[in-house]
PDB file of C-alpha atoms in Angstrom:
ATOM      1  CA  MET A1011      68.218 -95.390 -11.234  1.00  0.00           C
ATOM      2  CA  ARG A1012      67.906 -94.264 -14.838  1.00  0.00           C
ATOM      3  CA  ARG A1013      66.290 -97.583 -15.736  1.00  0.00           C
ATOM      4  CA  VAL A1014      63.690 -97.185 -12.937  1.00  0.00           C
ATOM      5  CA  LEU A1015      62.875 -93.608 -14.038  1.00  0.00           C
ATOM      6  CA  SER A1016      62.583 -94.600 -17.697  1.00  0.00           C
ATOM      7  CA  THR A1017      59.978 -97.212 -16.694  1.00  0.00           C
ATOM      8  CA  ALA A1018      58.214 -95.247 -13.947  1.00  0.00           C
ATOM      9  CA  LEU A1019      57.742 -91.914 -15.761  1.00  0.00           C
ATOM     10  CA  PRO A1020      55.748 -93.315 -18.699  1.00  0.00           C
ATOM     11  CA  LEU A1021      53.678 -95.404 -16.275  1.00  0.00           C
ATOM     12  CA  VAL A1022      52.884 -92.326 -14.149  1.00  0.00           C
ATOM     13  CA  GLY A1023      51.984 -90.418 -17.309  1.00  0.00           C
ATOM     14  CA  ILE A1024      49.568 -93.139 -18.403  1.00  0.00           C
ATOM     15  CA  LEU A1025      47.942 -93.211 -14.952  1.00  0.00           C
ATOM     16  CA  VAL A1026      47.508 -89.410 -14.914  1.00  0.00           C
ATOM     17  CA  LEU A1027      46.024 -89.479 -18.420  1.00  0.00           C
ATOM     18  CA  ALA A1028      43.640 -92.310 -17.470  1.00  0.00           C
ATOM     19  CA  ALA A1029      42.491 -90.407 -14.369  1.00  0.00           C
ATOM     20  CA  ALA A1030      41.905 -87.229 -16.406  1.00  0.00           C
ATOM     21  CA  VAL A1031      39.890 -89.060 -19.067  1.00  0.00           C
ATOM     22  CA  SER A1032      37.850 -90.834 -16.403  1.00  0.00           C
ATOM     23  CA  ALA A1033      37.059 -87.569 -14.604  1.00  0.00           C
ATOM     24  CA  TRP A1034      36.095 -85.867 -17.874  1.00  0.00           C
ATOM     25  CA  ALA A1035      33.904 -88.780 -19.017  1.00  0.00           C
ATOM     26  CA  SER A1036      32.010 -89.105 -15.747  1.00  0.00           C
ATOM     27  CA  GLY A1037      31.559 -85.343 -15.378  1.00  0.00           C
ATOM     28  CA  ASP A1038      28.763 -84.003 -13.240  1.00  0.00           C
ATOM     29  CA  GLY A1039      26.113 -84.125 -15.978  1.00  0.00           C
ATOM     30  CA  ARG A1040      25.947 -80.353 -16.138  1.00  0.00           C
ATOM     31  CA  SER A1041      25.857 -78.603 -19.468  1.00  0.00           C
ATOM     32  CA  GLY A1042      27.931 -75.581 -18.532  1.00  0.00           C
ATOM     33  CA  ASN A1043      24.913 -73.507 -19.599  1.00  0.00           C
ATOM     34  CA  SER A1044      22.921 -73.795 -16.373  1.00  0.00           C
ATOM     35  CA  GLY A1045      20.737 -70.756 -15.845  1.00  0.00           C
ATOM     36  CA  LYS A1046      21.193 -69.546 -19.416  1.00  0.00           C
ATOM     37  CA  THR A1047      18.314 -68.523 -21.652  1.00  0.00           C
ATOM     38  CA  PRO A1048      19.411 -68.692 -25.294  1.00  0.00           C
ATOM     39  CA  THR A1049      16.779 -67.638 -27.834  1.00  0.00           C
ATOM     40  CA  VAL A1050      16.616 -68.522 -31.519  1.00  0.00           C
ATOM     41  CA  ILE A1051      14.074 -67.730 -34.229  1.00  0.00           C
ATOM     42  CA  GLU A1052      12.946 -70.590 -36.454  1.00  0.00           C
ATOM     43  CA  HIS A1053      11.871 -69.808 -40.025  1.00  0.00           C
ATOM     44  CA  ALA A1054       9.101 -72.367 -40.635  1.00  0.00           C
ATOM     45  CA  THR A1055       9.689 -72.857 -44.359  1.00  0.00           C
ATOM     46  CA  THR A1056       9.641 -76.658 -44.700  1.00  0.00           C
ATOM     47  CA  ASP A1057       6.706 -77.646 -42.464  1.00  0.00           C
ATOM     48  CA  THR A1058       4.766 -80.441 -44.178  1.00  0.00           C
ATOM     49  CA  THR A1059       1.682 -82.255 -42.910  1.00  0.00           C
ATOM     50  CA  THR A1060       1.051 -85.840 -44.019  1.00  0.00           C
ATOM     51  CA  ASP A1061      -2.516 -87.136 -43.805  1.00  0.00           C
ATOM     52  CA  THR A1062      -2.561 -90.539 -42.160  1.00  0.00           C
ATOM     53  CA  GLY A1063      -6.294 -91.136 -42.256  1.00  0.00           C
ATOM     54  CA  ALA A1064      -9.181 -89.199 -43.703  1.00  0.00           C
ATOM     55  CA  PRO A1065      -8.227 -86.195 -45.851  1.00  0.00           C
ATOM     56  CA  GLY A1066      -7.809 -82.925 -43.973  1.00  0.00           C
ATOM     57  CA  ASP A1067      -6.970 -82.198 -40.364  1.00  0.00           C
ATOM     58  CA  THR A1068      -7.428 -85.412 -38.355  1.00  0.00           C
ATOM     59  CA  VAL A1069      -5.948 -87.021 -35.262  1.00  0.00           C
ATOM     60  CA  GLY A1070      -2.808 -88.960 -36.175  1.00  0.00           C
ATOM     61  CA  ASP A1071      -1.625 -86.653 -38.970  1.00  0.00           C
ATOM     62  CA  VAL A1072       2.150 -86.099 -38.954  1.00  0.00           C
ATOM     63  CA  LEU A1073       3.831 -82.691 -39.240  1.00  0.00           C
ATOM     64  CA  THR A1074       7.524 -82.859 -40.195  1.00  0.00           C
ATOM     65  CA  PHE A1075      10.087 -80.084 -40.545  1.00  0.00           C
ATOM     66  CA  ALA A1076      13.769 -79.239 -40.966  1.00  0.00           C
ATOM     67  CA  ASN A1077      14.205 -75.479 -40.780  1.00  0.00           C
ATOM     68  CA  GLU A1078      16.895 -72.855 -40.359  1.00  0.00           C
ATOM     69  CA  VAL A1079      17.180 -71.044 -37.015  1.00  0.00           C
ATOM     70  CA  PHE A1080      18.492 -67.519 -36.515  1.00  0.00           C
ATOM     71  CA  ASP A1081      19.808 -65.499 -33.573  1.00  0.00           C
ATOM     72  CA  ALA A1082      17.422 -63.672 -31.219  1.00  0.00           C
ATOM     73  CA  ARG A1083      17.514 -60.569 -33.455  1.00  0.00           C
ATOM     74  CA  ASP A1084      16.517 -62.781 -36.430  1.00  0.00           C
ATOM     75  CA  ALA A1085      19.535 -61.458 -38.332  1.00  0.00           C
ATOM     76  CA  THR A1086      22.124 -64.268 -38.533  1.00  0.00           C
ATOM     77  CA  LYS A1087      21.630 -67.964 -39.194  1.00  0.00           C
ATOM     78  CA  VAL A1088      22.974 -69.895 -36.194  1.00  0.00           C
ATOM     79  CA  GLY A1089      21.775 -73.426 -36.886  1.00  0.00           C
ATOM     80  CA  THR A1090      18.937 -75.685 -37.932  1.00  0.00           C
ATOM     81  CA  ASP A1091      16.247 -77.867 -36.427  1.00  0.00           C
ATOM     82  CA  GLN A1092      14.457 -81.045 -37.396  1.00  0.00           C
ATOM     83  CA  GLY A1093      11.585 -82.943 -35.938  1.00  0.00           C
ATOM     84  CA  TYR A1094       8.035 -84.174 -36.087  1.00  0.00           C
ATOM     85  CA  CYS A1095       4.665 -83.650 -34.439  1.00  0.00           C
ATOM     86  CA  ILE A1096       1.645 -85.932 -34.189  1.00  0.00           C
ATOM     87  CA  ARG A1097      -1.823 -84.370 -34.275  1.00  0.00           C
ATOM     88  CA  VAL A1098      -3.524 -85.310 -30.994  1.00  0.00           C
ATOM     89  CA  VAL A1099      -6.492 -82.912 -30.897  1.00  0.00           C
ATOM     90  CA  LYS A1100      -8.038 -81.914 -34.229  1.00  0.00           C
ATOM     91  CA  GLY A1101      -7.782 -78.170 -34.788  1.00  0.00           C
ATOM     92  CA  ALA A1102      -6.065 -77.601 -31.450  1.00  0.00           C
ATOM     93  CA  SER A1103      -2.746 -79.328 -30.738  1.00  0.00           C
ATOM     94  CA  TYR A1104       0.133 -81.572 -31.732  1.00  0.00           C
ATOM     95  CA  GLU A1105       2.607 -83.483 -29.559  1.00  0.00           C
ATOM     96  CA  CYS A1106       6.135 -82.802 -30.828  1.00  0.00           C
ATOM     97  CA  ASN A1107       9.728 -83.933 -30.581  1.00  0.00           C
ATOM     98  CA  TRP A1108      12.636 -82.086 -32.204  1.00  0.00           C
ATOM     99  CA  THR A1109      16.317 -81.277 -32.083  1.00  0.00           C
ATOM    100  CA  THR A1110      17.791 -77.795 -32.488  1.00  0.00           C
ATOM    101  CA  PHE A1111      21.346 -77.875 -33.865  1.00  0.00           C
ATOM    102  CA  LEU A1112      23.426 -74.951 -32.576  1.00  0.00           C
ATOM    103  CA  PRO A1113      27.142 -74.144 -32.561  1.00  0.00           C
ATOM    104  CA  GLY A1114      28.745 -76.460 -30.030  1.00  0.00           C
ATOM    105  CA  GLY A1115      25.852 -78.868 -29.587  1.00  0.00           C
ATOM    106  CA  GLN A1116      22.212 -79.798 -29.823  1.00  0.00           C
ATOM    107  CA  ILE A1117      19.142 -79.294 -27.621  1.00  0.00           C
ATOM    108  CA  VAL A1118      16.271 -81.819 -27.701  1.00  0.00           C
ATOM    109  CA  VAL A1119      12.716 -80.851 -26.711  1.00  0.00           C
ATOM    110  CA  GLU A1120       9.379 -82.658 -26.372  1.00  0.00           C
ATOM    111  CA  GLY A1121       5.900 -81.344 -25.723  1.00  0.00           C
ATOM    112  CA  PRO A1122       2.801 -79.620 -27.082  1.00  0.00           C
ATOM    113  CA  PHE A1123       2.499 -77.342 -30.097  1.00  0.00           C
ATOM    114  CA  LEU A1124      -0.772 -75.436 -29.833  1.00  0.00           C
ATOM    115  CA  ASP A1125      -2.558 -74.112 -32.932  1.00  0.00           C
ATOM    116  CA  ALA A1126      -3.785 -70.879 -31.358  1.00  0.00           C
ATOM    117  CA  ALA A1127      -1.504 -70.217 -28.374  1.00  0.00           C
ATOM    118  CA  ASN A1128       2.089 -70.273 -27.225  1.00  0.00           C
ATOM    119  CA  SER A1129       3.285 -73.348 -25.347  1.00  0.00           C
ATOM    120  CA  THR A1130       6.060 -74.694 -23.150  1.00  0.00           C
ATOM    121  CA  LEU A1131       8.001 -77.862 -23.980  1.00  0.00           C
ATOM    122  CA  ALA A1132      10.412 -79.911 -21.857  1.00  0.00           C
ATOM    123  CA  ILE A1133      14.125 -79.864 -22.623  1.00  0.00           C
ATOM    124  CA  THR A1134      14.908 -83.570 -22.493  1.00  0.00           C
ATOM    125  CA  GLY A1135      18.630 -83.443 -23.161  1.00  0.00           C
ATOM    126  CA  GLY A1136      21.448 -82.180 -25.282  1.00  0.00           C
ATOM    127  CA  THR A1137      24.904 -82.799 -26.664  1.00  0.00           C
ATOM    128  CA  GLY A1138      28.218 -80.962 -26.622  1.00  0.00           C
ATOM    129  CA  ARG A1139      28.006 -77.734 -24.660  1.00  0.00           C
ATOM    130  CA  TYR A1140      24.360 -78.618 -23.858  1.00  0.00           C
ATOM    131  CA  ARG A1141      25.155 -82.104 -22.526  1.00  0.00           C
ATOM    132  CA  GLY A1142      22.926 -82.921 -19.579  1.00  0.00           C
ATOM    133  CA  ALA A1143      20.607 -79.982 -20.291  1.00  0.00           C
ATOM    134  CA  ARG A1144      17.177 -79.969 -18.678  1.00  0.00           C
ATOM    135  CA  GLY A1145      14.571 -77.278 -18.269  1.00  0.00           C
ATOM    136  CA  THR A1146      11.886 -75.806 -20.496  1.00  0.00           C
ATOM    137  CA  MET A1147      11.541 -74.135 -23.861  1.00  0.00           C
ATOM    138  CA  ASP A1148       8.925 -71.465 -24.482  1.00  0.00           C
ATOM    139  CA  LEU A1149       7.535 -71.713 -28.025  1.00  0.00           C
ATOM    140  CA  ARG A1150       6.181 -68.383 -29.263  1.00  0.00           C
ATOM    141  CA  SER A1151       4.535 -67.717 -32.604  1.00  0.00           C
ATOM    142  CA  VAL A1152       6.083 -64.791 -34.508  1.00  0.00           C
ATOM    143  CA  ALA A1153       5.032 -63.177 -37.796  1.00  0.00           C
ATOM    144  CA  GLY A1154       1.663 -64.906 -37.968  1.00  0.00           C
ATOM    145  CA  GLY A1155       3.093 -68.412 -37.536  1.00  0.00           C
ATOM    146  CA  THR A1156       5.730 -68.195 -40.281  1.00  0.00           C
ATOM    147  CA  LYS A1157       8.425 -67.903 -37.607  1.00  0.00           C
ATOM    148  CA  PHE A1158       8.730 -69.206 -34.050  1.00  0.00           C
ATOM    149  CA  ALA A1159      10.851 -68.008 -31.133  1.00  0.00           C
ATOM    150  CA  PHE A1160      12.457 -70.814 -29.132  1.00  0.00           C
ATOM    151  CA  VAL A1161      13.355 -69.477 -25.678  1.00  0.00           C
ATOM    152  CA  PHE A1162      15.413 -72.158 -23.898  1.00  0.00           C
ATOM    153  CA  HIS A1163      15.478 -72.012 -20.076  1.00  0.00           C
ATOM    154  CA  ILE A1164      18.412 -74.362 -19.430  1.00  0.00           C
ATOM    155  CA  LYS A1165      19.114 -75.984 -16.076  1.00  0.00           C
ATOM    156  CA  GLY A1166      21.923 -78.420 -15.469  1.00  0.00           C
TER     157      GLY A1166
END
């Protein structure tokens, strides 16, 4: 009997562990932040535009950045972002893709950045606590365009 238990108990333990890992890995694709609306303030200190054609503002120019982001009160640094935008309409808009790095994970967005208005981008995914995130992000100019509020409307 002791011999059977000494063989069976470790085997049962391995099966339980395998089932737990499998359930965790498959998950339900939800981020655990569904319905949440975190807000951060980006300090746009590194934004750099690279001319890709004629000098000045032209279609195809590339805007790159890697900035610090702060809490909604703009008091405490909570992470960073990095990304790029391609000029698609001279003097009016870029199409952008970037990642915001926050405690516990990242949120990826894609969509328009408008020169003279606020815009809404798609949340295309995330990692960590934001795994499986979808929804929208409102991009709002603050302080004359030297800062931007990112208001994430997370679903799933």
